[in-house]
Short mmCIF file of C-alpha atoms and ligand atoms in Angstrom, two decimals:
data_model
loop_
_atom_site.label_atom_id
_atom_site.label_comp_id
_atom_site.label_asym_id
_atom_site.label_seq_id
_atom_site.Cartn_x
_atom_site.Cartn_y
_atom_site.Cartn_z
CA UNK Y 961 12.88 -33.54 9.06
CA UNK Y 962 15.42 -36.16 8.59
CA UNK Y 963 18.06 -33.85 8.33
CA UNK Y 964 16.65 -32.18 11.57
CA UNK Y 965 16.94 -35.47 13.24
CA UNK Y 966 20.76 -35.85 11.92
CA UNK Y 967 21.50 -32.59 13.48
CA UNK Y 968 19.96 -33.19 16.79
CA UNK Y 969 22.01 -36.43 16.68
CA UNK Y 970 25.40 -34.65 16.05
CA UNK Y 971 24.49 -31.74 18.47
CA UNK Y 972 23.61 -34.31 21.33
CA UNK Y 973 20.88 -31.84 22.33
CA UNK Y 974 20.48 -33.87 25.56
CA UNK Y 975 24.09 -34.80 26.63
CA UNK Y 976 25.24 -31.34 25.87
CA UNK Y 977 23.07 -30.22 29.00
CA UNK Y 978 24.56 -32.99 31.26
CA UNK Y 979 27.55 -32.70 33.62
CA UNK Y 980 29.65 -34.89 31.47
CA UNK Y 981 32.97 -34.19 29.86
CA UNK Y 982 32.12 -32.74 26.19
CA UNK Y 983 34.42 -33.45 23.22
CA UNK Y 984 35.68 -29.83 22.85
CA UNK Y 985 36.32 -29.42 26.77
CA UNK Y 986 40.12 -29.80 26.03
CA UNK Y 987 42.26 -32.00 28.16
CA UNK Y 988 41.41 -32.94 31.80
CA UNK Y 989 44.02 -31.46 34.09
CA UNK Y 990 42.73 -33.27 37.54
CA UNK Y 991 40.12 -35.87 38.13
CA UNK Y 992 37.19 -34.67 40.03
CA UNK Y 993 33.41 -33.72 40.26
CA UNK Y 994 31.99 -31.52 37.20
CA UNK Y 995 28.98 -29.95 39.36
CA UNK Y 996 28.72 -29.72 42.94
CA UNK Y 997 26.23 -31.72 44.97
CA UNK Y 998 22.68 -30.34 45.01
CA UNK Y 999 21.69 -29.52 48.55
CA UNK Y 1000 18.65 -31.69 49.50
CA UNK Y 1001 16.18 -28.56 49.14
CA UNK Y 1002 17.35 -27.91 45.34
CA UNK Y 1003 16.42 -31.63 44.38
CA UNK Y 1004 13.38 -31.58 42.42
CA UNK Y 1005 10.50 -33.04 44.27
CA UNK Y 1006 8.23 -34.07 41.46
CA UNK Y 1007 8.89 -36.64 38.62
CA UNK Y 1008 9.77 -35.16 35.28
CA UNK Y 1009 6.66 -34.89 33.11
CA UNK Y 1010 5.82 -37.62 30.55
CA UNK Y 1011 4.10 -37.38 27.24
CA UNK Y 1012 0.22 -37.66 27.87
CA UNK Y 1013 -0.98 -41.39 28.12
CA UNK Y 1014 1.96 -42.52 30.11
CA UNK Y 1015 3.04 -42.92 33.72
CA UNK Y 1016 5.81 -43.49 36.03
CA UNK Y 1017 6.20 -46.66 38.18
CA UNK Y 1018 8.42 -47.92 40.68
CA UNK Y 1019 8.98 -51.46 39.88
CA UNK Y 1020 9.00 -54.10 42.72
CA UNK Y 1021 11.46 -56.93 41.66
CA UNK Y 1022 10.33 -59.04 44.63
CA UNK Y 1023 6.90 -59.26 42.85
CA UNK Y 1024 7.19 -62.18 40.31
CA UNK Y 1025 4.60 -60.57 38.23
CA UNK Y 1026 6.34 -57.23 38.01
CA UNK Y 1027 9.77 -59.06 37.64
CA UNK Y 1028 8.41 -60.98 34.39
CA UNK Y 1029 6.93 -57.55 33.31
CA UNK Y 1030 10.44 -56.34 33.11
CA UNK Y 1031 11.68 -59.41 31.61
CA UNK Y 1032 9.06 -59.38 28.79
CA UNK Y 1033 9.97 -55.89 27.86
CA UNK Y 1034 13.69 -56.35 27.79
CA UNK Y 1035 13.72 -59.79 26.17
CA UNK Y 1036 11.86 -58.13 23.23
CA UNK Y 1037 13.31 -54.57 23.19
CA UNK Y 1038 16.75 -54.75 24.63
CA UNK Y 1039 20.34 -54.64 23.24
CA UNK Y 1040 20.60 -56.53 19.76
CA UNK Y 1041 23.89 -57.19 17.87
CA UNK Y 1042 24.76 -55.11 14.64
CA UNK Y 1043 22.64 -57.20 12.09
CA UNK Y 1044 19.93 -57.94 14.55
CA UNK Y 1045 20.52 -61.80 14.79
CA UNK Y 1046 21.03 -61.90 18.45
CA UNK Y 1047 19.29 -60.20 21.33
CA UNK Y 1048 20.28 -60.37 24.95
CA UNK Y 1049 17.74 -62.27 26.88
CA UNK Y 1050 18.52 -61.55 30.73
CA UNK Y 1051 16.63 -64.20 32.78
CA UNK Y 1052 14.15 -62.97 35.49
CA UNK Y 1053 16.90 -64.62 38.03
CA UNK Y 1054 19.52 -62.68 36.53
CA UNK Y 1055 17.44 -59.28 37.07
CA UNK Y 1056 16.29 -59.97 40.41
CA UNK Y 1057 19.94 -60.96 41.32
CA UNK Y 1058 21.80 -57.87 39.51
CA UNK Y 1059 19.08 -55.35 40.93
CA UNK Y 1060 19.08 -56.45 44.48
CA UNK Y 1061 22.59 -55.25 45.11
CA UNK Y 1062 23.21 -54.75 48.78
CA UNK Y 1063 22.22 -51.51 49.72
CA UNK Y 1064 19.72 -51.27 46.51
CA UNK Y 1065 17.24 -48.67 46.37
CA UNK Y 1066 13.80 -49.70 45.17
CA UNK Y 1067 13.06 -45.99 43.79
CA UNK Y 1068 16.14 -46.68 41.19
CA UNK Y 1069 13.96 -49.37 39.67
CA UNK Y 1070 12.07 -47.25 37.17
CA UNK Y 1071 9.31 -48.06 34.75
CA UNK Y 1072 6.99 -46.33 32.38
CA UNK Y 1073 3.47 -47.63 31.77
CA UNK Y 1074 0.76 -47.05 29.27
CA UNK Y 1075 -1.87 -45.31 31.51
CA UNK Y 1076 -4.93 -46.92 30.02
CA UNK Y 1077 -3.31 -50.15 29.25
CA UNK Y 1078 -0.83 -50.30 32.23
CA UNK Y 1079 1.67 -52.13 29.81
CA UNK Y 1080 5.27 -51.67 30.82
CA UNK Y 1081 6.90 -49.75 27.75
CA UNK Y 1082 10.24 -48.59 29.50
CA UNK Y 1083 12.65 -49.31 32.06
CA UNK Y 1084 15.84 -47.89 33.53
CA UNK Y 1085 17.60 -49.10 36.82
CA UNK Y 1086 20.57 -48.21 38.91
CA UNK Y 1087 22.41 -50.08 41.68
CA UNK Y 1088 24.77 -48.70 44.34
CA UNK Y 1089 28.42 -48.91 44.13
CA UNK Y 1090 31.48 -47.20 45.73
CA UNK Y 1091 33.68 -46.64 43.05
CA UNK Y 1092 37.34 -45.98 42.96
CA UNK Y 1093 38.93 -44.02 40.32
CA UNK Y 1094 42.71 -43.91 40.63
CA UNK Y 1095 43.11 -42.53 44.02
CA UNK Y 1096 39.37 -41.15 44.67
CA UNK Y 1097 36.41 -42.91 45.70
CA UNK Y 1098 32.71 -42.18 45.79
CA UNK Y 1099 29.26 -43.59 46.12
CA UNK Y 1100 27.90 -43.93 42.72
CA UNK Y 1101 25.13 -45.59 40.78
CA UNK Y 1102 25.54 -47.90 38.00
CA UNK Y 1103 23.02 -47.28 35.50
CA UNK Y 1104 21.94 -50.31 33.50
CA UNK Y 1105 19.00 -51.84 31.39
CA UNK Y 1106 17.75 -48.61 29.92
CA UNK Y 1107 15.08 -49.64 27.59
CA UNK Y 1108 12.38 -47.87 25.52
CA UNK Y 1109 9.71 -50.33 23.50
CA UNK Y 1110 10.41 -50.44 19.91
CA UNK Y 1111 7.26 -48.86 19.02
CA UNK Y 1112 8.30 -45.86 21.01
CA UNK Y 1113 11.84 -45.17 19.71
CA UNK Y 1114 13.03 -41.71 18.63
CA UNK Y 1115 10.52 -39.76 20.79
CA UNK Y 1116 13.11 -38.31 23.27
CA UNK Y 1117 11.73 -40.75 25.98
CA UNK Y 1118 15.20 -41.85 27.04
CA UNK Y 1119 16.32 -38.42 27.88
CA UNK Y 1120 13.40 -38.33 30.35
CA UNK Y 1121 14.37 -41.63 31.97
CA UNK Y 1122 17.62 -40.48 32.43
CA UNK Y 1123 16.74 -37.34 34.11
CA UNK Y 1124 14.26 -39.24 36.46
CA UNK Y 1125 16.66 -41.77 37.68
CA UNK Y 1126 19.34 -38.91 38.22
CA UNK Y 1127 16.74 -37.15 40.52
CA UNK Y 1128 16.07 -40.31 42.16
CA UNK Y 1129 19.69 -40.65 42.82
CA UNK Y 1130 19.82 -37.03 43.89
CA UNK Y 1131 17.27 -37.54 46.47
CA UNK Y 1132 19.48 -40.06 47.88
CA UNK Y 1133 22.45 -38.20 47.96
CA UNK Y 1134 24.16 -39.98 45.10
CA UNK Y 1135 25.59 -37.69 42.54
CA UNK Y 1136 27.92 -39.74 40.36
CA UNK Y 1137 27.06 -42.59 38.30
CA UNK Y 1138 28.86 -45.40 35.95
CA UNK Y 1139 27.66 -47.01 32.88
CA UNK Y 1140 28.56 -48.54 29.86
CA UNK Y 1141 27.22 -48.58 26.14
CA UNK Y 1142 27.99 -49.96 22.72
CA UNK Y 1143 26.91 -46.42 21.27
CA UNK Y 1144 29.42 -43.39 21.57
CA UNK Y 1145 27.82 -40.40 23.30
CA UNK Y 1146 29.93 -37.75 24.88
CA UNK Y 1147 32.23 -38.69 26.22
CA UNK Y 1148 33.67 -42.51 26.49
CA UNK Y 1149 36.40 -42.62 29.37
CA UNK Y 1150 37.77 -46.23 28.11
CA UNK Y 1151 36.85 -48.65 25.51
CA UNK Y 1152 37.09 -52.21 25.38
CA UNK Y 1153 36.50 -54.97 22.90
CA UNK Y 1154 34.31 -58.09 23.13
CA UNK Y 1155 36.15 -61.38 22.85
CA UNK Y 1156 34.62 -64.81 22.28
CA UNK Y 1157 35.83 -68.54 23.10
CA UNK Y 1158 33.91 -71.13 21.20
CA UNK Y 1159 32.77 -73.98 23.00
CA UNK Y 1160 30.11 -75.54 21.00
CA UNK Y 1161 32.05 -75.17 17.61
CA UNK Y 1162 29.26 -77.05 15.70
CA UNK Y 1163 26.30 -74.86 16.77
CA UNK Y 1164 28.25 -71.84 16.54
CA UNK Y 1165 28.88 -72.53 12.84
CA UNK Y 1166 24.96 -73.73 12.23
CA UNK Y 1167 23.77 -70.42 13.55
CA UNK Y 1168 26.53 -68.27 11.74
CA UNK Y 1169 28.00 -66.73 14.85
CA UNK Y 1170 31.40 -68.37 13.64
CA UNK Y 1171 32.93 -69.38 10.51
CA UNK Y 1172 35.42 -71.96 9.42
CA UNK Y 1173 38.67 -70.37 8.41
CA UNK Y 1174 39.64 -70.75 4.71
CA UNK Y 1175 42.82 -72.62 5.47
CA UNK Y 1176 40.89 -75.23 7.76
CA UNK Y 1177 38.44 -77.98 7.28
CA UNK Y 1178 35.30 -77.94 9.68
CA UNK Y 1179 36.74 -81.04 11.38
CA UNK Y 1180 39.82 -79.47 12.55
CA UNK Y 1181 38.04 -76.07 13.36
CA UNK Y 1182 35.97 -78.28 15.77
CA UNK Y 1183 38.91 -79.91 17.02
CA UNK Y 1184 40.85 -76.78 17.76
CA UNK Y 1185 38.34 -75.77 20.45
CA UNK Y 1186 38.26 -79.17 22.15
CA UNK Y 1187 39.15 -78.94 25.91
CA UNK Y 1188 40.60 -81.40 28.23
CA UNK Y 1189 38.29 -83.56 29.97
CA UNK Y 1190 38.89 -82.45 33.58
CA UNK Y 1191 40.09 -79.23 35.43
CA UNK Y 1192 43.62 -79.39 36.47
CA UNK Y 1193 44.29 -76.59 39.23
CA UNK Y 1194 45.02 -78.20 42.48
CA UNK Y 1195 42.62 -77.39 45.19
CA UNK Y 1196 39.90 -75.93 42.76
CA UNK Y 1197 36.28 -76.06 44.15
CA UNK Y 1198 33.12 -74.23 44.25
CA UNK Y 1199 33.03 -71.01 46.41
CA UNK Y 1200 31.26 -71.32 49.67
CA UNK Y 1201 29.95 -69.08 52.17
CA UNK Y 1202 32.76 -69.75 54.63
CA UNK Y 1203 35.22 -68.33 51.60
CA UNK Y 1204 33.73 -64.93 51.78
CA UNK Y 1205 36.09 -63.13 54.06
CA UNK Y 1206 39.24 -64.57 52.39
CA UNK Y 1207 37.70 -63.92 48.96
CA UNK Y 1208 36.67 -60.52 49.94
CA UNK Y 1209 40.61 -59.72 51.13
CA UNK Y 1210 41.90 -61.14 47.80
CA UNK Y 1211 39.47 -59.26 45.65
CA UNK Y 1212 39.83 -55.88 47.13
CA UNK Y 1213 43.61 -56.25 46.86
CA UNK Y 1214 43.59 -57.63 43.37
CA UNK Y 1215 41.13 -54.88 41.98
CA UNK Y 1216 43.46 -52.16 43.69
CA UNK Y 1217 45.91 -52.71 40.91
CA UNK Y 1218 43.49 -51.09 38.41
CA UNK Y 1219 42.77 -47.53 37.79
CA UNK Y 1220 39.06 -47.93 38.15
CA UNK Y 1221 37.14 -50.55 40.00
CA UNK Y 1222 34.25 -50.99 42.55
CA UNK Y 1223 35.35 -51.71 46.01
CA UNK Y 1224 33.07 -54.49 47.37
CA UNK Y 1225 32.51 -54.87 51.16
CA UNK Y 1226 32.08 -58.63 52.24
CA UNK Y 1227 28.28 -58.32 51.98
CA UNK Y 1228 28.67 -57.44 48.62
CA UNK Y 1229 31.08 -60.21 47.85
CA UNK Y 1230 28.61 -62.68 49.19
CA UNK Y 1231 25.87 -61.36 46.89
CA UNK Y 1232 28.24 -60.94 43.66
CA UNK Y 1233 29.44 -64.38 43.97
CA UNK Y 1234 27.15 -66.64 45.70
CA UNK Y 1235 23.58 -64.90 45.61
CA UNK Y 1236 22.94 -66.05 42.00
CA UNK Y 1237 23.58 -69.66 42.66
CA UNK Y 1238 20.00 -70.42 42.04
CA UNK Y 1239 18.15 -72.91 44.10
CA UNK Y 1240 18.43 -76.58 44.80
CA UNK Y 1241 15.65 -79.04 43.59
CA UNK Y 1242 16.39 -82.68 43.73
CA UNK Y 1243 20.01 -82.49 43.71
CA UNK Y 1244 20.06 -80.04 40.74
CA UNK Y 1245 20.31 -76.36 40.53
CA UNK Y 1246 17.64 -74.46 38.90
CA UNK Y 1247 17.78 -70.68 37.89
CA UNK Y 1248 21.51 -70.67 38.43
CA UNK Y 1249 22.80 -67.37 36.94
CA UNK Y 1250 26.45 -67.20 38.72
CA UNK Y 1251 29.16 -69.87 38.75
CA UNK Y 1252 31.88 -69.18 41.46
CA UNK Y 1253 35.09 -71.04 42.13
CA UNK Y 1254 38.08 -71.03 44.38
CA UNK Y 1255 41.48 -72.56 44.95
CA UNK Y 1256 42.37 -73.55 48.17
CA UNK Y 1257 46.02 -74.35 48.97
CA UNK Y 1258 45.89 -78.25 50.11
CA UNK Y 1259 48.44 -77.65 52.64
CA UNK Y 1260 48.01 -74.29 54.08
CA UNK Y 1261 44.16 -73.96 53.33
CA UNK Y 1262 44.58 -70.56 52.33
CA UNK Y 1263 42.24 -69.19 49.40
CA UNK Y 1264 44.82 -68.35 46.90
CA UNK Y 1265 42.53 -67.79 43.79
CA UNK Y 1266 39.13 -66.84 42.90
CA UNK Y 1267 36.97 -66.68 39.36
CA UNK Y 1268 33.32 -66.46 38.43
CA UNK Y 1269 31.30 -66.35 35.23
CA UNK Y 1270 27.47 -65.71 34.77
CA UNK Y 1271 25.02 -67.04 32.59
CA UNK Y 1272 23.53 -64.50 29.97
CA UNK Y 1273 21.86 -66.24 26.88
CA UNK Y 1274 20.78 -64.18 23.80
CA UNK Y 1275 17.84 -65.18 21.74
CA UNK Y 1276 18.78 -66.19 18.18
CA UNK Y 1277 16.38 -64.10 16.01
CA UNK Y 1278 15.11 -66.15 12.89
CA UNK Y 1279 16.53 -69.44 13.06
CA UNK Y 1280 14.71 -72.40 12.20
CA UNK Y 1281 15.93 -74.56 14.79
CA UNK Y 1282 18.35 -72.84 17.37
CA UNK Y 1283 16.64 -70.39 19.58
CA UNK Y 1284 18.94 -69.85 22.42
CA UNK Y 1285 22.66 -68.96 22.33
CA UNK Y 1286 23.98 -70.05 26.03
CA UNK Y 1287 26.65 -67.50 26.55
CA UNK Y 1288 28.94 -67.44 29.80
CA UNK Y 1289 30.41 -64.03 30.45
CA UNK Y 1290 33.78 -64.06 32.57
CA UNK Y 1291 33.12 -61.93 35.73
CA UNK Y 1292 35.46 -61.07 38.55
CA UNK Y 1293 38.76 -62.99 39.32
CA UNK Y 1294 41.80 -62.58 41.42
CA UNK Y 1295 45.16 -64.38 42.16
CA UNK Y 1296 47.60 -64.22 44.71
CA UNK Y 1297 50.14 -64.73 41.84
CA UNK Y 1298 49.83 -60.71 41.41
CA UNK Y 1299 51.44 -60.16 44.95
CA UNK Y 1300 54.71 -60.86 46.91
CA UNK Y 1301 52.93 -61.53 50.20
CA UNK Y 1302 50.16 -63.91 50.21
CA UNK Y 1303 46.73 -62.55 50.89
CA UNK Y 1304 45.02 -65.20 53.09
CA UNK Y 1305 47.98 -66.66 54.82
CA UNK Y 1306 46.58 -68.37 57.76
CA UNK Y 1307 49.87 -66.95 59.91
CA UNK Y 1308 48.49 -64.56 62.49
CA UNK Y 1309 48.48 -61.38 60.73
CA UNK Y 1310 50.32 -58.21 61.43
CA UNK Y 1311 47.83 -55.87 63.04
CA UNK Y 1312 45.79 -54.50 60.11
CA UNK Y 1313 46.04 -50.83 60.77
CA UNK Y 1314 43.33 -48.37 59.42
CA UNK Y 1315 45.34 -45.33 59.52
CA UNK Y 1316 43.82 -42.23 58.06
CA UNK Y 1317 45.35 -40.46 55.23
CA UNK Y 1318 45.30 -36.90 56.00
CA UNK Y 1319 45.24 -35.96 51.95
CA UNK Y 1320 42.05 -38.20 51.26
CA UNK Y 1321 39.42 -36.12 49.76
CA UNK Y 1322 37.20 -36.70 52.75
CA UNK Y 1323 39.87 -35.50 55.24
CA UNK Y 1324 40.44 -32.64 53.29
CA UNK Y 1325 36.76 -31.90 52.95
CA UNK Y 1326 36.39 -31.97 56.55
CA UNK Y 1327 39.54 -29.62 57.14
CA UNK Y 1328 37.99 -27.19 54.78
CA UNK Y 1329 34.73 -27.20 56.70
CA UNK Y 1330 32.61 -28.48 53.74
CA UNK Y 1331 29.19 -29.05 54.61
CA UNK Y 1332 28.08 -32.89 55.17
CA UNK Y 1333 25.63 -32.94 52.44
CA UNK Y 1334 28.36 -31.68 50.00
CA UNK Y 1335 30.75 -34.51 50.99
CA UNK Y 1336 28.05 -37.12 51.34
CA UNK Y 1337 29.20 -38.90 48.18
CA UNK Y 1338 32.79 -39.02 48.95
CA UNK Y 1339 33.43 -42.27 50.96
CA UNK Y 1340 37.19 -41.41 52.24
CA UNK Y 1341 37.91 -44.76 50.88
CA UNK Y 1342 41.51 -43.82 51.75
CA UNK Y 1343 40.69 -43.85 55.42
CA UNK Y 1344 39.12 -47.27 55.40
CA UNK Y 1345 41.55 -49.32 53.15
CA UNK Y 1346 43.64 -51.44 54.75
CA UNK Y 1347 47.48 -50.95 54.53
CA UNK Y 1348 47.98 -54.24 52.41
CA UNK Y 1349 45.15 -53.09 49.85
CA UNK Y 1350 47.07 -49.89 49.64
CA UNK Y 1351 50.46 -51.41 49.07
CA UNK Y 1352 49.71 -53.15 45.86
CA UNK Y 1353 51.55 -51.99 42.76
CA UNK Y 1354 49.43 -50.52 39.79
CA UNK Y 1355 49.36 -53.18 36.71
CA UNK Y 1356 51.60 -50.80 34.73
CA UNK Y 1357 54.24 -50.61 37.34
CA UNK Y 1358 54.53 -54.44 37.48
CA UNK Y 1359 57.70 -56.15 37.16
CA UNK Y 1360 58.38 -58.43 34.02
CA UNK Y 1361 58.52 -61.50 36.38
CA UNK Y 1362 55.20 -60.73 38.09
CA UNK Y 1363 53.38 -60.32 34.75
CA UNK Y 1364 54.73 -63.44 33.93
CA UNK Y 1365 53.48 -65.23 37.03
CA UNK Y 1366 50.03 -63.48 36.51
CA UNK Y 1367 49.93 -64.48 32.96
CA UNK Y 1368 50.92 -68.20 33.68
CA UNK Y 1369 48.13 -68.47 36.54
CA UNK Y 1370 45.67 -66.77 34.74
CA UNK Y 1371 45.70 -69.21 31.91
CA UNK Y 1372 45.35 -72.17 34.05
CA UNK Y 1373 42.28 -70.59 35.85
CA UNK Y 1374 40.84 -69.61 32.59
CA UNK Y 1375 41.35 -73.11 30.86
CA UNK Y 1376 39.48 -74.52 33.99
CA UNK Y 1377 36.84 -72.07 33.56
CA UNK Y 1378 36.14 -72.95 29.97
CA UNK Y 1379 36.12 -76.46 31.05
CA UNK Y 1380 33.51 -75.91 33.88
CA UNK Y 1381 31.44 -73.85 31.30
CA UNK Y 1382 31.53 -76.67 28.57
CA UNK Y 1383 30.34 -78.91 31.44
CA UNK Y 1384 27.36 -76.61 31.97
CA UNK Y 1385 26.32 -76.61 28.53
CA UNK Y 1386 27.40 -73.21 27.65
CA UNK Y 1387 28.09 -72.63 23.54
CA UNK Y 1388 30.42 -69.65 24.11
CA UNK Y 1389 32.28 -67.76 26.67
CA UNK Y 1390 32.49 -64.00 26.33
CA UNK Y 1391 34.85 -61.51 27.77
CA UNK Y 1392 36.08 -57.87 27.40
CA UNK Y 1393 39.36 -56.68 27.09
CA UNK Y 1394 39.32 -55.46 30.65
CA UNK Y 1395 41.35 -56.42 33.94
CA UNK Y 1396 43.96 -58.77 32.97
CA UNK Y 1397 42.09 -60.60 30.38
CA UNK Y 1398 44.45 -59.47 27.53
CA UNK Y 1399 46.93 -61.89 29.26
CA UNK Y 1400 45.13 -65.02 28.34
CA UNK Y 1401 42.74 -64.38 25.51
CA UNK Y 1402 45.11 -65.73 22.96
CA UNK Y 1403 46.52 -68.73 24.69
CA UNK Y 1404 42.94 -69.50 25.49
CA UNK Y 1405 41.78 -69.20 21.99
CA UNK Y 1406 39.24 -66.35 22.30
CA UNK Y 1407 38.86 -64.37 19.17
CA UNK Y 1408 37.97 -60.57 18.74
CA UNK Y 1409 34.15 -59.81 18.27
CA UNK Y 1410 32.71 -57.09 16.40
CA UNK Y 1411 31.13 -55.28 19.56
CA UNK Y 1412 32.97 -52.76 21.58
CA UNK Y 1413 31.81 -51.58 25.02
CA UNK Y 1414 32.27 -47.79 26.10
CA UNK Y 1415 32.65 -46.77 29.56
CA UNK Y 1416 31.24 -43.48 31.00
CA UNK Y 1417 31.13 -41.49 34.01
CA UNK Y 1418 28.24 -38.81 34.91
CA UNK Y 1419 29.47 -35.90 36.81
CA UNK Y 1420 33.21 -37.13 37.33
CA UNK Y 1421 35.84 -35.50 35.37
CA UNK Y 1422 38.85 -37.92 34.59
CA UNK Y 1423 41.78 -38.48 32.14
CA UNK Y 1424 40.88 -41.27 29.82
CA UNK Y 1425 41.44 -44.86 31.25
CA UNK Y 1426 42.98 -47.81 29.32
CA UNK Y 1427 40.80 -50.53 28.21
CA UNK Y 1428 37.71 -50.37 30.68
CA UNK Y 1429 38.12 -51.62 34.38
CA UNK Y 1430 41.66 -52.06 34.31
CA UNK Y 1431 43.76 -53.02 32.01
CA UNK Y 1432 46.15 -54.08 29.47
CA UNK Y 1433 44.87 -52.86 25.67
CA UNK Y 1434 46.23 -54.74 23.20
CA UNK Y 1435 48.66 -56.97 24.60
S1 LIG A 2897 23.31 -49.61 27.39
C1 LIG A 2897 22.00 -50.02 26.55
C2 LIG A 2897 20.92 -49.13 26.21
N1 LIG A 2897 19.81 -49.82 25.74
C3 LIG A 2897 19.50 -50.59 24.62
O1 LIG A 2897 20.43 -50.33 23.59
C4 LIG A 2897 18.59 -50.98 24.10
C5 LIG A 2897 17.79 -51.03 23.07
N2 LIG A 2897 17.52 -49.67 22.60
C6 LIG A 2897 16.67 -48.79 23.34
O2 LIG A 2897 15.75 -49.21 24.18
C7 LIG A 2897 23.16 -49.85 28.92
C8 LIG A 2897 16.56 -47.33 22.90
O3 LIG A 2897 17.40 -47.17 21.56
C9 LIG A 2897 17.20 -46.42 23.93
C10 LIG A 2897 17.45 -45.05 23.56
C11 LIG A 2897 16.42 -46.55 25.17
C12 LIG A 2897 18.69 -46.76 24.32
N3 LIG A 2897 23.06 -44.39 26.86
O4 LIG A 2897 14.58 -41.40 23.34
P1 LIG A 2897 15.31 -41.13 22.25
C13 LIG A 2897 22.77 -48.86 29.73
O5 LIG A 2897 21.40 -49.18 30.08
C14 LIG A 2897 20.78 -40.80 23.96
C15 LIG A 2897 23.07 -42.96 27.00
O6 LIG A 2897 14.98 -40.49 21.10
P2 LIG A 2897 15.63 -44.06 21.71
C16 LIG A 2897 23.28 -47.58 30.17
C17 LIG A 2897 21.05 -40.24 22.54
O7 LIG A 2897 22.18 -40.11 22.56
N4 LIG A 2897 22.17 -42.24 26.06
O8 LIG A 2897 16.29 -42.45 21.84
C18 LIG A 2897 22.09 -46.47 30.07
C19 LIG A 2897 20.17 -39.24 22.35
O9 LIG A 2897 20.72 -38.00 23.03
P3 LIG A 2897 21.41 -36.93 22.38
C20 LIG A 2897 21.70 -42.75 25.00
O10 LIG A 2897 16.41 -44.64 20.76
C21 LIG A 2897 23.03 -45.31 30.48
C22 LIG A 2897 18.65 -39.61 23.19
O11 LIG A 2897 19.18 -40.59 24.04
C23 LIG A 2897 21.50 -44.15 24.93
O12 LIG A 2897 14.01 -43.91 21.66
C24 LIG A 2897 21.96 -43.83 30.45
C25 LIG A 2897 17.95 -40.04 22.16
O13 LIG A 2897 16.68 -40.33 22.90
C26 LIG A 2897 22.45 -44.79 25.66
N5 LIG A 2897 22.50 -46.42 25.56
O14 LIG A 2897 16.04 -44.54 23.12
C27 LIG A 2897 22.75 -42.78 31.10
N6 LIG A 2897 21.04 -44.26 23.67
O15 LIG A 2897 21.94 -35.80 23.25
C28 LIG A 2897 22.89 -42.70 32.64
C29 LIG A 2897 20.67 -43.31 23.08
O16 LIG A 2897 22.64 -37.69 21.65
C30 LIG A 2897 23.35 -41.34 32.87
N7 LIG A 2897 20.94 -42.23 24.16
O17 LIG A 2897 20.76 -36.32 21.44
C31 LIG A 2897 23.68 -41.45 34.53
C32 LIG A 2897 22.21 -41.27 35.17
C33 LIG A 2897 22.34 -41.28 36.43
C34 LIG A 2897 23.25 -40.04 37.41
C35 LIG A 2897 23.06 -40.20 39.16
C36 LIG A 2897 23.87 -39.07 39.74
#
């Protein structure tokens, strides 16, 4: 039976039935859908059958008790590193924040309970996104937190969860998905590597997350990671609600430089950057998940830069004294250093046209008389994008001077982010080789980790993308 299991693994018994690119498909000539949208009457109405003794449940994340159940399942059974010494410990506040993305669907928060005991033993979730891949955009769901209790592994429950979340997405007219995983399944569209920046050098040595290099004393090692006492970027301050429109414009423009990125409207910008800020009690924030900062030009008052990071601790398994690794993860950022014309100049703007491009997928679909349900997932981003968003240059075509400018600015911003992380008691700052990160990893003393993260698209065929959301692999 071991041989049988191994064959099933190699065969991808499940994944070979799904609309994803297969290893032997040959080169992709044109990006686009793999299977057409299902008309509403063709979408399965009943949930997929579960093994006896189990039942489906739609989780209500606004109910503290149910949120805690998801937290308990994940904190004991979710992703561990290769040698099982760390396990992600997403906080309830984190889960609530990330799962309540604007436009979220309750029916995309799916659990499995043991019928007799009502114990939650599996979970999968999706949140809605508008995703742009090169010059096409579509509504997609970002799938995350797929988890099966350790005692129920290798029983082919995961494929049932994936099929059920797919069905729930189809019921709401969404036919594409994006997801990331450490594992290799058919077929990654991109791969990025984890990098780590030591903040609390002593603690990382104690838990064995870092080691002193052979040619260095422990003291020198600790000293190497010391940071300036205070931040140095002029005009740096916490982002506020009033910054949302300016940050939105800057972010949309900045992200347009990459081959693949979500496109956030202002409501999403507000959510992504500000909703995870926690609550204020006695002048202290509790339950803070995200830290978001902007740079305001002291003279023009224009917002020229933004950066953010989030808190995602890991449980340290089997250590006598240290129980948690307080990790911050670099999140979204943007800088005007990437552009020749500033984004948020308070000067009266040239009328921002919303001119329709007749070559956009939606325009073409309409012209071809495609039924509405068939094109419901194509947002026609090219029609709603503002002209100044479209005028940006793809990062690969940027001039050496622009690249130098971006690099210098990002190094300043990242250094201040590290200082803020230190002041908030983080032990380590993590990031991936996505976006423009490779421009500051070395100078900011990030080191490569063991982990890789693969990017996947469901029902969207594309030519591989360098380095995940973005970016500049190997620089
Ligand atoms: S990646 C994190 C996934 N979670 C964990 O690693 C937590 C710890 N592990 C577990 O809980 C972020 C279990 O090991 C899981 C698998 C549940 C992972 N993605 O039930 P079986 C995400 O959440 C395939 C996709 O026996 P199990 C993203 C595997 O290749 N597929 O395994 C999630 C095999 O299929 P194959 C994965 O160990 C994206 C089958 O599952 C996978 O008891 C989901 C084996 O099933 C993974 N991470 O449970 C896809 N891990 O064909 C969304 C294993 O190879 C797709 N498998 O035989 C889009 C859906 C929405 C579409 C909307 C239009």
